[in-house]
XYZ file of C-alpha atoms in Angstrom:
43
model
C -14.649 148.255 9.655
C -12.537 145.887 7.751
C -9.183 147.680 8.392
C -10.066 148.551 12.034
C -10.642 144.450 12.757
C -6.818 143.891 11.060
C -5.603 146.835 13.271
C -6.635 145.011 16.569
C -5.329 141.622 15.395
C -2.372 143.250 14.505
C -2.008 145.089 18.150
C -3.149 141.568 19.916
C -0.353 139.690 17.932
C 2.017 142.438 18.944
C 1.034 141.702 22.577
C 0.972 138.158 22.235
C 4.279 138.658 20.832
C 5.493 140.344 23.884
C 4.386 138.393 26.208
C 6.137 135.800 25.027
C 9.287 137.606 25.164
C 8.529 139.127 28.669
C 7.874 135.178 29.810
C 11.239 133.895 28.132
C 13.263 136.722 29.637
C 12.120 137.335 32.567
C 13.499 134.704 34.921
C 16.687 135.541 33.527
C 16.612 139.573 33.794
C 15.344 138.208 37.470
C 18.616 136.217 38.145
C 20.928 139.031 36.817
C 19.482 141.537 39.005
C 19.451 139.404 42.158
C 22.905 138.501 41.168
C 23.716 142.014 41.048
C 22.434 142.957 44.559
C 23.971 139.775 45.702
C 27.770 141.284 44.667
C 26.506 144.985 45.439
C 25.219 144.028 49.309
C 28.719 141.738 49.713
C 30.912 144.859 49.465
């Protein structure tokens, strides 16, 4: 039971983790792309 409860912490840090990462990043993976289109729909 013991190593099943450090498992799921484990998997919920990892997601925490990520989230984080998705939050941070996100706005700026948003700009590139939109910059992107931006230059691709100008030609």
């Amino acid at each position: 039971m013991r190593v099943a409860g450090g498992r799921a912490e484990q998997n919920l840090r990892a997601e925490l983790k990520r989230d984080l990462f998705v939050n941070n990043h996100a706005p700026k993976i948003l700009s590139i792309l939109d910059a992107l289109v931006a230059v691709i729909l100008s030609k």
